[in-house]
Amino acid sequence: MVFFAVIGHQAKNDGTFSLNDLPSSGGRMDLLCRCVQASLFLSHGIREDASCLLILAGGPGAVKTVRFEGANVRSLSPDERSSASFIKKALEIPAGSLFRDVTPGVSVRKAGLETLLGEHRFGVLDEHGTDIRNVQVDELPEGFLLSDHQNFTPDEELLIKDLPRYSLGPQVVHADHAIVLLYNEIDRRRSGWN
Amino acid sequence: MVFFAVIGHQAKNDGTFSLNDLPSSGGRMDLLCRCVQASLFLSHGIREDASCLLILAGGPGAVKTVRFEGANVRSLSPDERSSASFIKKALEIPAGSLFRDVTPGVSVRKAGLETLLGEHRFGVLDEHGTDIRNVQVDELPEGFLLSDHQNFTPDEELLIKDLPRYSLGPQVVHADHAIVLLYNEIDRRRSGWN
């Protein structure tokens, strides 16, 4: 399994955002939707070993995490609106502390970064980190933690201060682009490409 | 300059598609919008040397090309709907054989692949091509030609049969993801990363 977790600092978590205005009403939900697309989609298929976890921290109320699992998801299309409609559904049902299925492959719980960090071994993207191309395949973490258009907060930085840090190149790119670059690196290692 | 040209085989070119249904009413316009986003956007900025050319071949009528230029574009956001609304505007004005500005950095003309191939030196993505990581920076073409969710047609294959072919990794990825991988490779070469 490969886990991609993305913190949406302003991402609304009550399902009231408009599908016609994801950036503003959803708190940059468009970016999170593209992260789902980058995590799960190949040209003609779904990555069955991918799990994309969206940490929606923009309120109202407690943080929620919506999880998309490539192995089980059905009827998801690569456009932003499709992912957004699944997220909306997930946010409209009562959430508890454990993941609850909304539709096959999509689930939701009331928990955020700290819980997630206790469950998987994450690496963090950082422009000053180790170049990902110089990391051996068996040294790669189980998952990667990314931030939306905002930096990690001081509280988040404290939680992730001991995690390994990786860079992807000389330019700082959008979170969904970072996922594309990371998966390419993983694909290459798995298949014996350089 | 770096040119990314994407052929949208079913992409509607009369501007009547719905912004609420880009995949179906637009003929996979969602994918073309993500190609614009992948070509032009950095985390906190626009790639000023990028030009994204969308070849809209899904009718009605003659093929049109919509061009986004990073250096001049204004008020473009990274979400699909934003690019789509610019494309819609471009398709609503009369188009001639030369590019005509619609808004700053966005222009349209009535021409397709053959015209474009006469203007820039393109490379083509092909899973059996040379691994992009093994290509020297001065051997890279000016631009890259990609296809949407469909393969190049026999007529297109005939036009591009002599172009260099590159592969990006062991998995066949969406056109927008391919652009992300290509730009990362270009960024690395320019900055002396390996």
Tab-separated table of C-alpha atoms in Angstrom:
chain	number	residue	atom	x	y	z
A	1	MET	CA	0.000	0.000	0.000
A	2	VAL	CA	1.012	3.589	-0.623
A	3	PHE	CA	-0.588	6.301	1.501
A	4	PHE	CA	-0.879	9.935	0.493
A	5	ALA	CA	-2.198	12.235	3.195
A	6	VAL	CA	-2.989	15.854	2.392
A	7	ILE	CA	-3.875	18.493	4.961
A	8	GLY	CA	-6.551	20.906	3.764
A	9	HIS	CA	-6.144	23.720	6.253
A	10	GLN	CA	-9.191	25.625	5.066
A	11	ALA	CA	-11.113	22.668	3.615
A	12	LYS	CA	-14.709	22.663	4.807
A	13	ASN	CA	-15.820	19.482	6.564
A	14	ASP	CA	-19.594	19.761	6.748
A	15	GLY	CA	-20.485	19.020	3.137
A	16	THR	CA	-22.184	22.346	2.522
A	17	PHE	CA	-19.726	23.547	-0.132
A	18	SER	CA	-20.883	24.071	-3.708
A	19	LEU	CA	-19.748	21.686	-6.449
A	20	ASN	CA	-19.766	24.765	-8.702
A	21	ASP	CA	-17.272	26.629	-6.537
A	22	LEU	CA	-14.774	24.226	-4.988
A	23	PRO	CA	-11.897	26.722	-4.479
A	24	SER	CA	-13.820	29.310	-2.509
A	25	SER	CA	-16.843	27.626	-0.909
A	26	GLY	CA	-14.871	24.417	-0.319
A	27	GLY	CA	-11.702	26.023	1.042
A	28	ARG	CA	-9.492	24.890	-1.868
A	29	MET	CA	-11.346	21.600	-2.168
A	30	ASP	CA	-10.324	21.634	-5.870
A	31	LEU	CA	-6.728	20.952	-4.893
A	32	LEU	CA	-7.735	18.072	-2.621
A	33	CYS	CA	-9.838	16.588	-5.428
A	34	ARG	CA	-6.854	16.693	-7.759
A	35	CYS	CA	-4.838	14.925	-5.047
A	36	VAL	CA	-7.385	12.088	-5.094
A	37	GLN	CA	-7.067	11.954	-8.873
A	38	ALA	CA	-3.250	11.964	-8.777
A	39	SER	CA	-3.199	9.220	-6.124
A	40	LEU	CA	-5.668	6.812	-7.687
A	41	PHE	CA	-5.697	7.177	-11.460
A	42	LEU	CA	-3.590	5.594	-14.150
A	43	SER	CA	-4.304	6.268	-17.828
A	44	HIS	CA	-6.735	3.362	-18.084
A	45	GLY	CA	-7.167	2.070	-14.598
A	46	ILE	CA	-7.121	2.624	-10.874
A	47	ARG	CA	-4.094	2.146	-8.654
A	48	GLU	CA	-5.348	-0.624	-6.396
A	49	ASP	CA	-2.585	-0.180	-3.824
A	50	ALA	CA	-3.260	3.535	-3.315
A	51	SER	CA	-4.928	5.177	-0.355
A	52	CYS	CA	-5.542	8.925	-0.380
A	53	LEU	CA	-6.385	10.535	2.953
A	54	LEU	CA	-7.776	14.061	3.012
A	55	ILE	CA	-7.487	15.806	6.358
A	56	LEU	CA	-10.190	18.463	6.324
A	57	ALA	CA	-9.294	21.039	8.921
A	58	GLY	CA	-11.299	24.070	7.821
A	59	GLY	CA	-14.279	23.485	10.106
A	60	PRO	CA	-16.909	23.894	11.189
A	61	GLY	CA	-16.172	21.767	14.208
A	62	ALA	CA	-13.669	18.971	14.638
A	63	VAL	CA	-11.251	17.830	11.949
A	64	LYS	CA	-12.406	14.950	9.726
A	65	THR	CA	-10.468	12.624	7.465
A	66	VAL	CA	-11.957	11.310	4.227
A	67	ARG	CA	-10.238	8.246	2.811
A	68	PHE	CA	-10.277	7.013	-0.813
A	69	GLU	CA	-8.998	3.463	-1.393
A	70	GLY	CA	-8.079	2.480	-4.937
A	71	ALA	CA	-8.809	-1.202	-4.365
A	72	ASN	CA	-12.453	-0.672	-3.516
A	73	VAL	CA	-13.591	2.594	-5.030
A	74	ARG	CA	-16.353	2.431	-7.664
A	75	SER	CA	-17.723	4.936	-10.206
A	76	LEU	CA	-15.089	7.550	-9.448
A	77	SER	CA	-14.080	9.668	-12.450
A	78	PRO	CA	-10.887	11.716	-12.685
A	79	ASP	CA	-12.553	15.145	-12.845
A	80	GLU	CA	-12.585	17.356	-9.739
A	81	ARG	CA	-16.359	17.386	-9.514
A	82	SER	CA	-16.528	13.598	-9.256
A	83	SER	CA	-14.156	13.397	-6.270
A	84	ALA	CA	-15.869	16.412	-4.736
A	85	SER	CA	-19.283	14.767	-4.881
A	86	PHE	CA	-17.897	11.725	-3.023
A	87	ILE	CA	-16.312	13.996	-0.403
A	88	LYS	CA	-19.606	15.845	-0.013
A	89	LYS	CA	-21.454	12.566	0.584
A	90	ALA	CA	-18.847	11.499	3.135
A	91	LEU	CA	-19.258	14.765	5.037
A	92	GLU	CA	-23.022	14.518	5.139
A	93	ILE	CA	-23.134	11.391	7.325
A	94	PRO	CA	-22.369	11.342	11.068
A	95	ALA	CA	-18.693	10.555	11.643
A	96	GLY	CA	-17.186	8.780	14.633
A	97	SER	CA	-13.660	8.024	15.683
A	98	LEU	CA	-13.396	4.974	13.368
A	99	PHE	CA	-13.599	5.046	9.568
A	100	ARG	CA	-17.151	4.540	8.380
A	101	ASP	CA	-17.903	3.536	4.784
A	102	VAL	CA	-19.900	6.011	2.760
A	103	THR	CA	-19.724	4.223	-0.574
A	104	PRO	CA	-17.346	1.391	-1.537
A	105	GLY	CA	-13.775	2.620	-1.107
A	106	VAL	CA	-14.718	5.952	0.450
A	107	SER	CA	-14.914	6.394	4.209
A	108	VAL	CA	-14.849	9.122	6.820
A	109	ARG	CA	-13.882	9.552	10.464
A	110	LYS	CA	-13.544	12.347	12.987
A	111	ALA	CA	-9.778	12.454	13.437
A	112	GLY	CA	-6.828	14.328	12.035
A	113	LEU	CA	-3.079	14.300	11.617
A	114	GLU	CA	-2.048	13.034	15.044
A	115	THR	CA	-4.147	9.865	14.761
A	116	LEU	CA	-2.866	9.187	11.256
A	117	LEU	CA	0.770	9.589	12.244
A	118	GLY	CA	0.276	6.815	14.813
A	119	GLU	CA	-0.934	4.415	12.111
A	120	HIS	CA	1.587	4.665	9.275
A	121	ARG	CA	5.212	5.577	8.744
A	122	PHE	CA	5.079	8.871	6.817
A	123	GLY	CA	7.663	10.964	5.074
A	124	VAL	CA	7.220	14.695	4.539
A	125	LEU	CA	7.897	16.754	1.446
A	126	ASP	CA	10.305	19.603	2.030
A	127	GLU	CA	12.303	21.567	-0.521
A	128	HIS	CA	15.367	21.135	1.703
A	129	GLY	CA	14.907	17.374	2.151
A	130	THR	CA	16.827	14.491	0.583
A	131	ASP	CA	16.371	14.239	-3.176
A	132	ILE	CA	13.825	11.423	-3.615
A	133	ARG	CA	15.900	10.000	-6.469
A	134	ASN	CA	18.726	9.290	-4.039
A	135	VAL	CA	16.563	7.256	-1.658
A	136	GLN	CA	16.696	3.464	-1.897
A	137	VAL	CA	13.385	1.697	-2.449
A	138	ASP	CA	13.517	-0.089	0.918
A	139	GLU	CA	14.152	3.227	2.670
A	140	LEU	CA	10.993	4.855	1.330
A	141	PRO	CA	8.256	5.359	3.940
A	142	GLU	CA	4.791	3.765	3.688
A	143	GLY	CA	3.216	7.096	2.986
A	144	PHE	CA	3.792	10.756	2.248
A	145	LEU	CA	2.333	13.742	4.010
A	146	LEU	CA	1.603	16.878	2.012
A	147	SER	CA	0.105	20.252	2.714
A	148	ASP	CA	-2.354	22.202	0.590
A	149	HIS	CA	-1.493	25.731	-0.581
A	150	GLN	CA	-0.496	26.691	2.979
A	151	ASN	CA	2.579	25.647	4.961
A	152	PHE	CA	2.316	23.228	7.873
A	153	THR	CA	1.245	25.081	11.033
A	154	PRO	CA	3.613	25.280	14.047
A	155	ASP	CA	1.494	22.591	15.795
A	156	GLU	CA	1.748	20.310	12.762
A	157	GLU	CA	5.486	20.961	12.463
A	158	LEU	CA	5.866	19.799	16.052
A	159	LEU	CA	4.076	16.535	15.275
A	160	ILE	CA	6.186	15.819	12.199
A	161	LYS	CA	9.551	17.117	13.358
A	162	ASP	CA	11.162	13.655	13.458
A	163	LEU	CA	9.831	12.379	10.122
A	164	PRO	CA	12.169	11.947	7.151
A	165	ARG	CA	12.022	14.773	4.614
A	166	TYR	CA	12.244	14.478	0.856
A	167	SER	CA	12.513	16.926	-2.005
A	168	LEU	CA	11.288	16.343	-5.542
A	169	GLY	CA	13.127	18.931	-7.569
A	170	PRO	CA	14.230	22.547	-7.700
A	171	GLN	CA	10.701	23.967	-8.027
A	172	VAL	CA	8.014	23.864	-5.340
A	173	VAL	CA	4.980	22.278	-6.949
A	174	HIS	CA	1.306	21.772	-6.090
A	175	ALA	CA	0.459	18.854	-3.795
A	176	ASP	CA	-1.222	16.887	-6.601
A	177	HIS	CA	1.851	17.318	-8.809
A	178	ALA	CA	4.028	16.122	-5.924
A	179	ILE	CA	1.939	12.936	-5.715
A	180	VAL	CA	2.453	12.340	-9.452
A	181	LEU	CA	6.224	12.696	-9.036
A	182	LEU	CA	6.295	10.434	-5.970
A	183	TYR	CA	4.277	7.677	-7.635
A	184	ASN	CA	6.502	7.805	-10.702
A	185	GLU	CA	9.498	7.319	-8.443
A	186	ILE	CA	7.796	4.372	-6.717
A	187	ASP	CA	6.742	2.856	-10.079
A	188	ARG	CA	10.300	3.098	-11.347
A	189	ARG	CA	11.804	1.442	-8.258
A	190	ARG	CA	9.261	-1.362	-8.330
A	191	SER	CA	9.906	-2.092	-12.002
A	192	GLY	CA	13.674	-1.817	-11.887
A	193	TRP	CA	13.881	1.412	-13.891
A	194	ASN	CA	16.651	3.764	-12.849
B	1	MET	CA	9.827	28.375	-23.965
B	2	VAL	CA	8.366	24.945	-23.350
B	3	PHE	CA	5.352	23.886	-25.405
B	4	PHE	CA	2.838	21.250	-24.363
B	5	ALA	CA	0.298	20.333	-27.012
B	6	VAL	CA	-2.592	18.037	-26.164
B	7	ILE	CA	-5.015	16.590	-28.684
B	8	GLY	CA	-8.572	16.408	-27.380
B	9	HIS	CA	-10.111	13.990	-29.867
B	10	GLN	CA	-13.656	14.452	-28.590
B	11	ALA	CA	-13.232	17.939	-27.116
B	12	LYS	CA	-16.035	20.234	-28.237
B	13	ASN	CA	-14.923	23.405	-29.981
B	14	ASP	CA	-18.001	25.593	-30.071
B	15	GLY	CA	-18.132	26.711	-26.450
B	16	THR	CA	-21.545	25.213	-25.759
B	17	PHE	CA	-20.347	22.701	-23.175
B	18	SER	CA	-21.488	23.014	-19.558
B	19	LEU	CA	-19.028	24.103	-16.867
B	20	ASN	CA	-20.949	21.713	-14.584
B	21	ASP	CA	-20.252	18.710	-16.796
B	22	LEU	CA	-16.829	18.995	-18.419
B	23	PRO	CA	-16.216	15.255	-18.980
B	24	SER	CA	-19.393	14.476	-20.882
B	25	SER	CA	-20.692	17.720	-22.415
B	26	GLY	CA	-17.138	18.940	-23.074
B	27	GLY	CA	-15.735	15.691	-24.506
B	28	ARG	CA	-13.253	15.146	-21.666
B	29	MET	CA	-12.604	18.867	-21.346
B	30	ASP	CA	-11.732	18.156	-17.665
B	31	LEU	CA	-8.549	16.411	-18.737
B	32	LEU	CA	-7.549	19.297	-21.012
B	33	CYS	CA	-8.162	21.760	-18.162
B	34	ARG	CA	-5.852	19.762	-15.904
B	35	CYS	CA	-3.244	19.871	-18.682
B	36	VAL	CA	-3.415	23.677	-18.604
B	37	GLN	CA	-2.986	23.547	-14.830
B	38	ALA	CA	-0.056	21.116	-15.027
B	39	SER	CA	1.668	23.226	-17.698
B	40	LEU	CA	1.324	26.640	-16.096
B	41	PHE	CA	1.164	26.353	-12.315
B	42	LEU	CA	3.864	26.206	-9.675
B	43	SER	CA	2.972	26.117	-5.989
B	44	HIS	CA	2.946	29.892	-5.700
B	45	GLY	CA	3.359	31.192	-9.186
B	46	ILE	CA	2.954	30.772	-12.906
B	47	ARG	CA	5.532	29.231	-15.210
B	48	GLU	CA	6.267	32.188	-17.454
B	49	ASP	CA	8.049	30.108	-20.081
B	50	ALA	CA	5.167	27.676	-20.548
B	51	SER	CA	2.758	27.493	-23.452
B	52	CYS	CA	-0.087	24.990	-23.394
B	53	LEU	CA	-1.845	24.303	-26.675
B	54	LEU	CA	-5.160	22.463	-26.679
B	55	ILE	CA	-6.124	20.973	-30.018
B	56	LEU	CA	-9.905	20.637	-29.894
B	57	ALA	CA	-10.908	18.091	-32.489
B	58	GLY	CA	-14.347	17.004	-31.314
B	59	GLY	CA	-16.346	19.366	-33.524
B	60	PRO	CA	-18.673	20.755	-34.525
B	61	GLY	CA	-16.817	21.954	-37.597
B	62	ALA	CA	-13.112	22.511	-38.117
B	63	VAL	CA	-10.457	21.846	-35.499
B	64	LYS	CA	-9.483	24.783	-33.282
B	65	THR	CA	-6.432	25.326	-31.076
B	66	VAL	CA	-6.674	27.259	-27.816
B	67	ARG	CA	-3.354	28.534	-26.467
B	68	PHE	CA	-2.528	29.479	-22.849
B	69	GLU	CA	0.733	31.398	-22.339
B	70	GLY	CA	2.157	31.539	-18.829
B	71	ALA	CA	3.923	34.845	-19.420
B	72	ASN	CA	0.743	36.765	-20.169
B	73	VAL	CA	-2.172	34.958	-18.597
B	74	ARG	CA	-4.143	36.810	-15.903
B	75	SER	CA	-6.730	35.720	-13.310
B	76	LEU	CA	-6.369	32.032	-14.098
B	77	SER	CA	-6.868	29.728	-11.108
B	78	PRO	CA	-5.706	26.125	-10.927
B	79	ASP	CA	-9.157	24.525	-10.712
B	80	GLU	CA	-10.653	22.870	-13.782
B	81	ARG	CA	-13.598	25.251	-13.926
B	82	SER	CA	-11.327	28.281	-14.214
B	83	SER	CA	-9.441	26.957	-17.256
B	84	ALA	CA	-12.723	25.720	-18.715
B	85	SER	CA	-14.314	29.163	-18.500
B	86	PHE	CA	-11.357	30.652	-20.419
B	87	ILE	CA	-11.639	27.913	-23.053
B	88	LYS	CA	-15.368	28.576	-23.354
B	89	LYS	CA	-14.725	32.299	-23.933
B	90	ALA	CA	-12.092	31.478	-26.540
B	91	LEU	CA	-14.524	29.237	-28.417
B	92	GLU	CA	-17.287	31.817	-28.439
B	93	ILE	CA	-15.445	34.316	-30.639
B	94	PRO	CA	-14.912	33.902	-34.395
B	95	ALA	CA	-11.591	32.189	-35.078
B	96	GLY	CA	-9.368	32.639	-38.122
B	97	SER	CA	-6.191	30.984	-39.263
B	98	LEU	CA	-3.982	33.138	-36.980
B	99	PHE	CA	-4.089	33.197	-33.172
B	100	ARG	CA	-6.500	35.828	-31.907
B	101	ASP	CA	-6.352	37.057	-28.300
B	102	VAL	CA	-9.412	36.386	-26.190
B	103	THR	CA	-8.059	37.632	-22.876
B	104	PRO	CA	-4.389	38.286	-22.008
B	105	GLY	CA	-2.431	35.086	-22.516
B	106	VAL	CA	-5.310	33.128	-24.022
B	107	SER	CA	-5.831	32.940	-27.768
B	108	VAL	CA	-7.577	30.811	-30.359
B	109	ARG	CA	-7.193	29.896	-34.015
B	110	LYS	CA	-8.777	27.536	-36.511
B	111	ALA	CA	-5.950	25.066	-37.073
B	112	GLY	CA	-4.818	21.741	-35.713
B	113	LEU	CA	-1.900	19.387	-35.399
B	114	GLU	CA	-0.380	19.724	-38.854
B	115	THR	CA	0.015	23.511	-38.554
B	116	LEU	CA	1.516	23.188	-35.076
B	117	LEU	CA	4.054	20.592	-36.171
B	118	GLY	CA	5.373	23.063	-38.732
B	119	GLU	CA	6.024	25.659	-36.033
B	120	HIS	CA	7.875	23.845	-33.239
B	121	ARG	CA	10.108	20.824	-32.804
B	122	PHE	CA	7.965	18.346	-30.852
B	123	GLY	CA	8.678	15.069	-29.149
B	124	VAL	CA	5.975	12.474	-28.566
B	125	LEU	CA	5.263	10.425	-25.465
B	126	ASP	CA	5.301	6.705	-26.095
B	127	GLU	CA	5.649	3.903	-23.567
B	128	HIS	CA	8.234	2.302	-25.876
B	129	GLY	CA	10.260	5.503	-26.332
B	130	THR	CA	13.614	6.486	-24.838
B	131	ASP	CA	13.507	6.941	-21.069
B	132	ILE	CA	13.350	10.725	-20.582
B	133	ARG	CA	15.919	10.479	-17.799
B	134	ASN	CA	18.494	9.254	-20.314
B	135	VAL	CA	18.066	12.222	-22.655
B	136	GLN	CA	20.573	15.075	-22.449
B	137	VAL	CA	19.154	18.532	-21.833
B	138	ASP	CA	20.310	19.863	-25.221
B	139	GLU	CA	18.641	16.915	-26.953
B	140	LEU	CA	15.218	17.648	-25.530
B	141	PRO	CA	12.718	19.017	-28.073
B	142	GLU	CA	11.057	22.441	-27.754
B	143	GLY	CA	7.748	20.862	-26.976
B	144	PHE	CA	5.892	17.663	-26.228
B	145	LEU	CA	2.817	16.307	-27.931
B	146	LEU	CA	0.309	14.326	-25.879
B	147	SER	CA	-3.005	12.678	-26.511
B	148	ASP	CA	-6.089	12.721	-24.306
B	149	HIS	CA	-7.644	9.434	-23.138
B	150	GLN	CA	-7.568	8.097	-26.714
B	151	ASN	CA	-4.598	6.962	-28.784
B	152	PHE	CA	-3.316	9.027	-31.697
B	153	THR	CA	-5.394	8.301	-34.818
B	154	PRO	CA	-3.769	6.669	-37.885
B	155	ASP	CA	-3.735	10.101	-39.610
B	156	GLU	CA	-2.020	11.674	-36.602
B	157	GLU	CA	0.462	8.798	-36.381
B	158	LEU	CA	1.403	9.478	-39.989
B	159	LEU	CA	2.103	13.147	-39.213
B	160	ILE	CA	4.276	12.326	-36.181
B	161	LYS	CA	6.019	9.203	-37.418
B	162	ASP	CA	9.455	10.845	-37.593
B	163	LEU	CA	9.323	12.651	-34.226
B	164	PRO	CA	11.479	11.467	-31.314
B	165	ARG	CA	9.617	9.360	-28.750
B	166	TYR	CA	10.078	9.410	-25.005
B	167	SER	CA	8.792	7.324	-22.129
B	168	LEU	CA	8.310	8.531	-18.563
B	169	GLY	CA	8.140	5.331	-16.562
B	170	PRO	CA	6.688	1.843	-16.421
B	171	GLN	CA	3.071	2.994	-16.004
B	172	VAL	CA	0.999	4.796	-18.627
B	173	VAL	CA	-0.291	7.937	-16.955
B	174	HIS	CA	-2.840	10.661	-17.724
B	175	ALA	CA	-1.689	13.481	-20.031
B	176	ASP	CA	-1.667	16.037	-17.195
B	177	HIS	CA	0.478	13.738	-15.063
B	178	ALA	CA	2.852	13.299	-18.003
B	179	ILE	CA	3.258	17.083	-18.196
B	180	VAL	CA	4.131	17.202	-14.476
B	181	LEU	CA	6.795	14.533	-14.978
B	182	LEU	CA	8.223	16.261	-18.061
B	183	TYR	CA	8.454	19.651	-16.385
B	184	ASN	CA	10.157	18.112	-13.355
B	185	GLU	CA	12.733	16.600	-15.695
B	186	ILE	CA	13.242	19.970	-17.406
B	187	ASP	CA	13.476	21.785	-14.029
B	188	ARG	CA	16.104	19.333	-12.838
B	189	ARG	CA	18.234	19.670	-15.978
B	190	ARG	CA	18.066	23.453	-15.884
B	191	SER	CA	19.111	23.568	-12.224
B	192	GLY	CA	21.848	20.970	-12.440
B	193	TRP	CA	19.986	18.314	-10.425
B	194	ASN	CA	20.596	14.747	-11.532
